[in-house]
Short mmCIF file of C-alpha atoms in Angstrom, two decimals:
data_model
loop_
_atom_site.label_atom_id
_atom_site.label_comp_id
_atom_site.label_asym_id
_atom_site.label_seq_id
_atom_site.Cartn_x
_atom_site.Cartn_y
_atom_site.Cartn_z
CA MET A 54 0.00 0.09 0.04
CA LEU A 55 1.52 3.40 -1.10
CA VAL A 56 0.46 5.11 2.08
CA ARG A 57 3.11 6.46 4.41
CA ALA A 58 2.93 8.51 7.52
CA ILE A 59 5.47 11.30 6.72
CA THR A 60 5.61 14.48 8.71
CA ALA A 61 4.29 17.46 6.72
CA PRO A 62 6.12 20.73 7.08
CA GLY A 63 3.13 22.63 6.12
CA LEU A 64 1.19 21.09 8.87
CA ARG A 65 3.85 22.00 11.24
CA ARG A 66 3.68 25.54 10.34
CA TRP A 67 -0.21 25.54 10.54
CA CYS A 68 -0.15 24.10 13.98
CA ARG A 69 2.43 26.57 15.28
CA GLY A 70 0.25 29.35 13.87
CA ARG A 71 -2.93 28.24 15.75
CA ARG A 72 -1.50 29.34 19.21
CA GLY A 73 -2.53 26.51 21.18
CA ALA A 74 -5.72 25.72 19.23
CA ALA A 75 -5.56 22.04 18.46
CA ALA A 76 -7.10 19.97 15.62
CA ALA A 77 -9.39 17.10 16.87
CA CYS A 78 -8.80 13.81 15.29
CA PHE A 79 -11.45 11.26 15.52
CA PRO A 80 -10.92 7.56 14.88
CA LEU A 81 -13.84 6.47 12.79
CA GLY A 82 -15.23 2.88 12.92
CA ARG A 83 -15.65 2.92 8.96
CA ALA A 84 -14.04 0.13 6.82
CA LEU A 85 -11.83 0.67 3.71
CA LEU A 86 -11.87 -1.50 0.62
CA GLY A 87 -9.19 -1.13 -2.20
CA VAL A 88 -10.69 -1.22 -5.65
CA ARG A 89 -7.82 -1.36 -8.04
CA GLY A 90 -7.22 -2.20 -11.71
CA ALA A 91 -7.47 -0.78 -15.31
CA GLU A 92 -11.20 -0.67 -15.19
CA ALA A 93 -11.73 0.49 -11.54
CA GLY A 94 -13.33 3.78 -12.49
CA VAL A 95 -15.67 2.34 -15.35
CA PHE A 96 -16.67 -0.57 -12.96
CA LEU A 97 -17.55 1.84 -10.08
CA GLN A 98 -19.33 4.46 -12.41
CA GLY A 99 -22.11 2.04 -13.23
CA LEU A 100 -22.86 1.38 -9.46
CA LEU A 101 -22.76 4.76 -7.77
CA THR A 102 -24.61 7.97 -7.98
CA ASN A 103 -21.71 10.25 -8.50
CA ASP A 104 -19.21 10.63 -11.61
CA VAL A 105 -16.48 8.30 -10.59
CA THR A 106 -14.55 9.26 -13.84
CA GLN A 107 -13.51 12.55 -12.01
CA LEU A 108 -11.12 10.37 -9.84
CA VAL A 109 -9.42 8.99 -12.92
CA ALA A 110 -9.49 11.89 -15.08
CA ALA A 111 -6.50 13.93 -16.20
CA GLY A 112 -5.80 17.39 -14.79
CA ASP A 113 -6.90 18.73 -11.45
CA ALA A 114 -8.92 15.67 -10.31
CA PRO A 115 -10.36 15.55 -6.85
CA ARG A 116 -8.91 13.23 -4.17
CA ALA A 117 -12.23 12.38 -2.64
CA LEU A 118 -15.81 11.77 -3.81
CA TYR A 119 -19.06 11.24 -1.97
CA ALA A 120 -21.63 8.86 -3.48
CA HIS A 121 -24.41 6.34 -2.82
CA ALA A 122 -24.89 2.82 -4.08
CA LEU A 123 -28.74 2.27 -4.78
CA ASN A 124 -31.00 -0.86 -5.22
CA VAL A 125 -32.98 -1.04 -8.25
CA GLN A 126 -35.85 0.81 -6.71
CA GLY A 127 -33.66 3.86 -6.17
CA ARG A 128 -33.24 3.55 -2.42
CA CYS A 129 -30.02 3.83 -0.64
CA LEU A 130 -28.00 0.71 0.09
CA TYR A 131 -24.59 2.13 1.11
CA ASP A 132 -23.17 5.55 1.53
CA VAL A 133 -19.54 5.76 0.55
CA ILE A 134 -16.60 8.05 0.09
CA LEU A 135 -14.17 7.28 -2.60
CA TYR A 136 -10.45 8.23 -2.43
CA ARG A 137 -7.99 8.36 -5.23
CA LEU A 138 -4.58 6.88 -4.21
CA HIS A 139 -2.87 6.86 -7.82
CA GLY A 140 -0.97 9.95 -8.52
CA SER A 141 -1.70 10.30 -12.30
CA THR A 142 -3.58 8.87 -15.27
CA ALA A 143 -0.32 7.02 -16.21
CA GLU A 144 -0.67 4.94 -13.06
CA GLU A 145 -3.11 2.10 -12.65
CA PRO A 146 -6.34 3.29 -11.09
CA HIS A 147 -6.33 2.69 -7.32
CA ILE A 148 -9.40 3.82 -5.20
CA LEU A 149 -10.19 3.31 -1.67
CA LEU A 150 -13.78 3.00 -0.76
CA GLU A 151 -14.90 3.94 2.74
CA CYS A 152 -18.32 2.31 4.05
CA ASP A 153 -19.88 1.53 7.32
CA SER A 154 -18.08 -1.48 8.76
CA SER A 155 -21.11 -3.19 9.61
CA VAL A 156 -22.02 -3.75 5.83
CA LEU A 157 -18.31 -4.55 4.74
CA ASP A 158 -19.20 -8.10 3.83
CA SER A 159 -22.40 -7.19 2.05
CA ILE A 160 -20.89 -4.38 -0.04
CA GLN A 161 -18.13 -6.73 -1.12
CA LYS A 162 -20.67 -9.22 -2.37
CA HIS A 163 -22.54 -6.34 -4.07
CA LEU A 164 -19.49 -5.33 -5.95
CA LYS A 165 -18.29 -8.71 -6.76
CA LEU A 166 -21.88 -9.57 -8.04
CA TYR A 167 -21.36 -6.80 -10.63
CA LYS A 168 -17.69 -7.22 -11.37
CA ILE A 169 -18.10 -10.15 -13.95
CA ARG A 170 -15.02 -9.88 -16.29
CA ARG A 171 -13.78 -6.48 -15.22
CA LYS A 172 -10.04 -6.02 -14.54
CA VAL A 173 -10.61 -5.05 -11.07
CA THR A 174 -9.39 -6.54 -7.78
CA ILE A 175 -11.57 -5.81 -4.55
CA THR A 176 -9.66 -6.28 -1.25
CA PRO A 177 -10.27 -5.12 2.42
CA CYS A 178 -7.66 -2.79 3.87
CA PRO A 179 -7.39 -3.81 7.58
CA ASN A 180 -4.01 -2.23 7.73
CA LEU A 181 -5.24 1.15 7.29
CA SER A 182 -7.05 3.71 9.73
CA LEU A 183 -9.48 6.38 8.93
CA TRP A 184 -9.77 9.71 10.84
CA ALA A 185 -11.90 12.74 10.67
CA VAL A 186 -9.90 15.91 11.39
CA ILE A 187 -11.87 18.98 12.77
CA PRO A 188 -9.76 22.11 13.13
CA GLY A 189 -9.91 23.80 16.48
CA GLU A 190 -10.96 27.34 16.45
CA GLN A 191 -13.60 27.14 13.87
CA PRO A 192 -14.64 23.36 13.85
CA GLY A 193 -15.29 21.95 10.45
CA ASP A 194 -13.66 24.79 8.67
CA ALA A 195 -11.64 23.22 5.98
CA SER A 196 -9.84 26.34 5.22
CA ALA A 197 -7.91 26.12 8.47
CA LEU A 198 -5.77 23.44 7.09
CA PRO A 199 -3.34 23.68 4.41
CA LYS A 200 -4.80 22.78 1.00
CA SER A 201 -2.09 20.22 0.26
CA ALA A 202 0.28 18.46 2.61
CA ASP A 203 3.80 17.31 1.67
CA GLN A 204 3.43 13.70 2.67
CA ALA A 205 2.28 10.34 1.22
CA LEU A 206 -0.61 9.48 3.34
CA LEU A 207 -4.04 10.79 2.26
CA LEU A 208 -5.13 14.13 3.83
CA THR A 209 -8.05 15.60 1.81
CA PRO A 210 -11.18 17.94 2.56
CA ASP A 211 -14.23 16.02 3.42
CA PRO A 212 -16.12 15.88 0.09
CA ARG A 213 -19.57 16.26 1.63
CA ALA A 214 -19.46 19.70 3.15
CA ARG A 215 -16.78 22.15 4.46
CA VAL A 216 -18.31 21.82 7.83
CA MET A 217 -17.07 18.34 8.09
CA GLY A 218 -13.28 19.28 7.95
CA TRP A 219 -10.94 16.69 6.67
CA ARG A 220 -10.44 13.05 6.05
CA LEU A 221 -7.19 11.40 6.81
CA ILE A 222 -6.05 7.89 6.14
CA ALA A 223 -2.91 6.45 7.79
CA LYS A 224 -1.40 3.06 8.74
CA LYS A 225 -2.78 1.29 11.74
CA GLY A 226 -1.09 2.44 14.71
CA ALA A 227 0.22 5.63 13.24
CA ASN A 228 1.25 8.42 15.48
CA LEU A 229 -1.25 11.29 14.82
CA SER A 230 1.04 13.84 16.63
CA GLU A 231 3.68 13.28 13.99
CA ILE A 232 1.19 13.54 11.12
CA ILE A 233 -0.70 16.62 12.53
CA PRO A 234 1.57 18.01 15.16
CA GLY A 235 -0.27 19.60 18.10
CA SER A 236 -3.60 17.50 17.24
CA GLN A 237 -5.51 15.82 19.87
CA VAL A 238 -7.39 12.38 19.56
CA GLY A 239 -11.06 13.14 20.46
CA ASP A 240 -14.02 11.01 21.40
CA VAL A 241 -15.84 9.65 18.32
CA GLN A 242 -19.08 10.44 20.04
CA ASP A 243 -18.15 14.04 19.73
CA TYR A 244 -17.64 13.66 15.98
CA HIS A 245 -21.04 12.01 15.72
CA ARG A 246 -22.62 15.06 17.77
CA HIS A 247 -20.82 17.41 15.35
CA ARG A 248 -22.29 15.86 12.26
CA TYR A 249 -25.71 15.49 13.77
CA LYS A 250 -25.70 19.27 14.59
CA GLN A 251 -24.86 19.84 11.03
CA GLY A 252 -27.30 17.38 9.53
CA ILE A 253 -24.89 15.07 7.94
CA PRO A 254 -26.16 11.40 7.72
CA GLU A 255 -23.39 8.56 7.83
CA GLY A 256 -23.86 4.90 8.02
CA VAL A 257 -26.80 2.45 8.18
CA LYS A 258 -28.54 3.95 11.13
CA ASP A 259 -28.92 7.35 9.65
CA LEU A 260 -29.59 5.86 6.06
CA PRO A 261 -31.38 2.54 6.44
CA PRO A 262 -30.56 0.30 3.55
CA GLY A 263 -33.52 -0.26 1.31
CA VAL A 264 -35.40 2.61 3.09
CA ALA A 265 -33.64 5.97 2.62
CA LEU A 266 -34.06 7.78 -0.50
CA PRO A 267 -31.06 9.74 -1.77
CA LEU A 268 -32.50 13.19 -2.53
CA GLU A 269 -34.56 13.05 0.77
CA SER A 270 -31.18 12.34 2.46
CA ASN A 271 -29.74 15.64 0.94
CA LEU A 272 -27.33 13.80 -1.34
CA ALA A 273 -27.51 16.59 -3.95
CA PHE A 274 -26.45 19.22 -1.20
CA MET A 275 -23.61 17.04 -0.17
CA ASN A 276 -22.08 16.83 -3.73
CA GLY A 277 -22.97 13.10 -3.90
CA ILE A 278 -24.73 12.82 -7.12
CA SER A 279 -24.43 13.54 -10.84
CA PHE A 280 -27.43 14.36 -12.86
CA THR A 281 -25.41 14.20 -16.12
CA LYS A 282 -23.17 11.08 -15.75
CA GLY A 283 -25.53 8.49 -17.44
CA CYS A 284 -26.92 5.30 -16.26
CA TYR A 285 -26.32 3.78 -13.01
CA ILE A 286 -28.37 1.33 -10.80
CA GLY A 287 -31.28 3.00 -9.24
CA GLN A 288 -30.94 6.06 -11.50
CA GLU A 289 -34.58 6.24 -12.85
CA LEU A 290 -36.56 7.17 -9.73
CA THR A 291 -33.91 9.60 -8.60
CA ALA A 292 -33.63 11.44 -11.95
CA ARG A 293 -37.47 11.62 -12.23
CA THR A 294 -37.77 13.01 -8.73
CA HIS A 295 -35.02 15.60 -9.30
CA HIS A 296 -36.50 16.65 -12.59
CA MET A 297 -40.13 16.99 -11.03
CA GLY A 298 -38.44 19.21 -8.48
CA VAL A 299 -40.77 18.16 -5.55
CA ILE A 300 -39.17 16.89 -2.40
CA ARG A 301 -41.56 16.94 0.47
CA LYS A 302 -39.19 15.29 3.14
CA ARG A 303 -35.85 15.69 4.10
CA LEU A 304 -33.29 14.76 6.74
CA LEU A 305 -32.81 17.50 9.19
CA PRO A 306 -30.81 17.94 12.41
CA VAL A 307 -33.08 17.74 15.55
CA SER A 308 -32.52 18.68 19.21
CA PHE A 309 -34.27 17.55 22.45
CA PRO A 310 -34.27 19.68 25.68
CA ALA A 311 -32.71 17.90 28.74
CA PRO A 312 -33.12 15.81 30.48
CA LEU A 313 -33.81 12.90 28.09
CA PRO A 314 -35.57 9.71 29.04
CA SER A 315 -33.04 7.29 30.49
CA ALA A 316 -33.53 4.82 27.54
CA GLY A 317 -32.97 7.71 25.00
CA ILE A 318 -35.16 8.19 21.79
CA PRO A 319 -35.69 4.83 19.91
CA GLU A 320 -34.54 4.71 16.28
CA GLY A 321 -37.43 4.97 14.06
CA ALA A 322 -39.74 6.71 16.58
CA GLU A 323 -42.69 8.70 14.91
CA ILE A 324 -42.48 12.31 15.33
CA LEU A 325 -45.74 14.33 15.59
CA THR A 326 -47.01 17.91 15.57
CA GLU A 327 -48.64 19.45 18.62
CA SER A 328 -51.89 18.70 16.98
CA GLY A 329 -50.98 15.03 16.44
CA LYS A 330 -50.19 15.05 12.71
CA ARG A 331 -47.44 12.75 11.59
CA ALA A 332 -44.51 15.00 10.80
CA GLY A 333 -41.76 12.29 10.23
CA LYS A 334 -39.49 9.73 11.95
CA PHE A 335 -36.43 9.85 14.22
CA ARG A 336 -33.44 8.06 12.61
CA ALA A 337 -30.51 8.18 15.05
CA GLY A 338 -28.78 10.54 17.48
CA GLY A 339 -26.50 11.01 20.44
CA GLY A 340 -27.48 12.83 23.59
CA GLU A 341 -29.99 15.61 22.79
CA LEU A 342 -28.88 15.84 19.22
CA GLY A 343 -30.04 13.81 16.18
CA ILE A 344 -31.35 13.43 12.84
CA ALA A 345 -34.77 12.84 11.59
CA LEU A 346 -36.67 12.49 8.32
CA LEU A 347 -39.23 15.25 8.44
CA ARG A 348 -42.02 16.67 6.32
CA LEU A 349 -40.85 20.19 5.41
CA ALA A 350 -44.28 21.57 5.85
CA HIS A 351 -44.10 20.81 9.46
CA ALA A 352 -40.26 21.27 10.00
CA ASN A 353 -40.80 24.87 11.67
CA GLU A 354 -43.54 23.79 14.04
CA PRO A 355 -43.31 22.51 17.77
CA LEU A 356 -42.83 18.79 17.48
CA CYS A 357 -42.78 15.84 19.88
CA VAL A 358 -42.37 12.15 20.34
CA ASN A 359 -44.85 10.08 22.38
CA LEU A 360 -42.79 7.61 24.62
CA GLY A 361 -44.97 5.46 26.99
CA GLY A 362 -47.60 8.24 27.33
CA ASP A 363 -44.86 10.77 27.88
CA ARG A 364 -44.46 13.78 25.38
CA VAL A 365 -40.80 14.53 24.55
CA LYS A 366 -40.58 17.80 22.76
CA LEU A 367 -37.96 18.38 20.00
CA SER A 368 -37.12 21.06 17.36
CA ALA A 369 -35.68 20.98 13.87
CA THR A 370 -33.28 23.38 12.16
CA THR A 371 -32.10 23.98 8.75
CA PRO A 372 -28.30 23.70 8.38
CA GLU A 373 -26.56 26.89 7.56
CA TRP A 374 -24.43 25.33 4.94
CA TRP A 375 -27.33 24.27 2.82
CA PRO A 376 -28.38 26.32 -0.26
CA LYS A 377 -30.60 29.21 0.95
CA ALA A 378 -33.70 28.12 -0.85
CA ALA A 379 -33.33 24.36 -0.05
CA ALA A 380 -35.94 23.99 2.67
CA LYS A 381 -38.80 25.66 0.63
#
């Protein structure tokens, strides 16, 4: 694997200029798969919502790409982030695929089902670790880190939204303080709280396989879909919904007043308006923060969840990083 942990002088200068403000590095329980071979880009192009040819194109190609794999009904199966490891078009395409670790086996079977005779190898990468990097003074502001680092490991802006900072891939057991001097290892629950506050779904709890719809899950806002790339599995419903321009429900960040019930809010709990109308469903959360699929017509109303006869109030917000007209 051509990934080495090398100290980056640019990162040292950045950290010295922070005057004590440290970047938080969060170890993620996500899995990585290596997809490598002459036809790796073409292979993934027919399976994912985004234009994977960008990763293997000449010129200023991105280092990371967000996408979903859909079923034939156009519902989400897996949310993935792709990373380009090869340096130029002269090299054999080498792409890392990040996915929820709980679906590692099923996504391998899914990929191999469609591989057929493609010149592609698909292998897990247990020797690599994945980290989210959130700069200290302004959490999630990618401009706080240098745009390029003089190192062989992969450090790239999170392709979903600037508020999510950077993604770092290193060897297992790598010393993070050598890679990003002055950084601190944070509690991964704080990472999840950060993304819930920003309304960023991730993994099977937030995006239940075979249930979640990509446009209701804000895939277009998170740079995760191409409407010009051509055919891929599940495209028909997604393209039709996009061209109709009517999306009545979306994933939104929600917050609950303290104290919460001791058992927390169950995943899938129905959310109601004060008058008892169905407003949506709670997907997942951590503490008083979470994410819910809500009807936009009720998103600004007082909402509640009924738990054993008790009413637990909650409120929804529209993320600041969304396009201004998004929630209309």
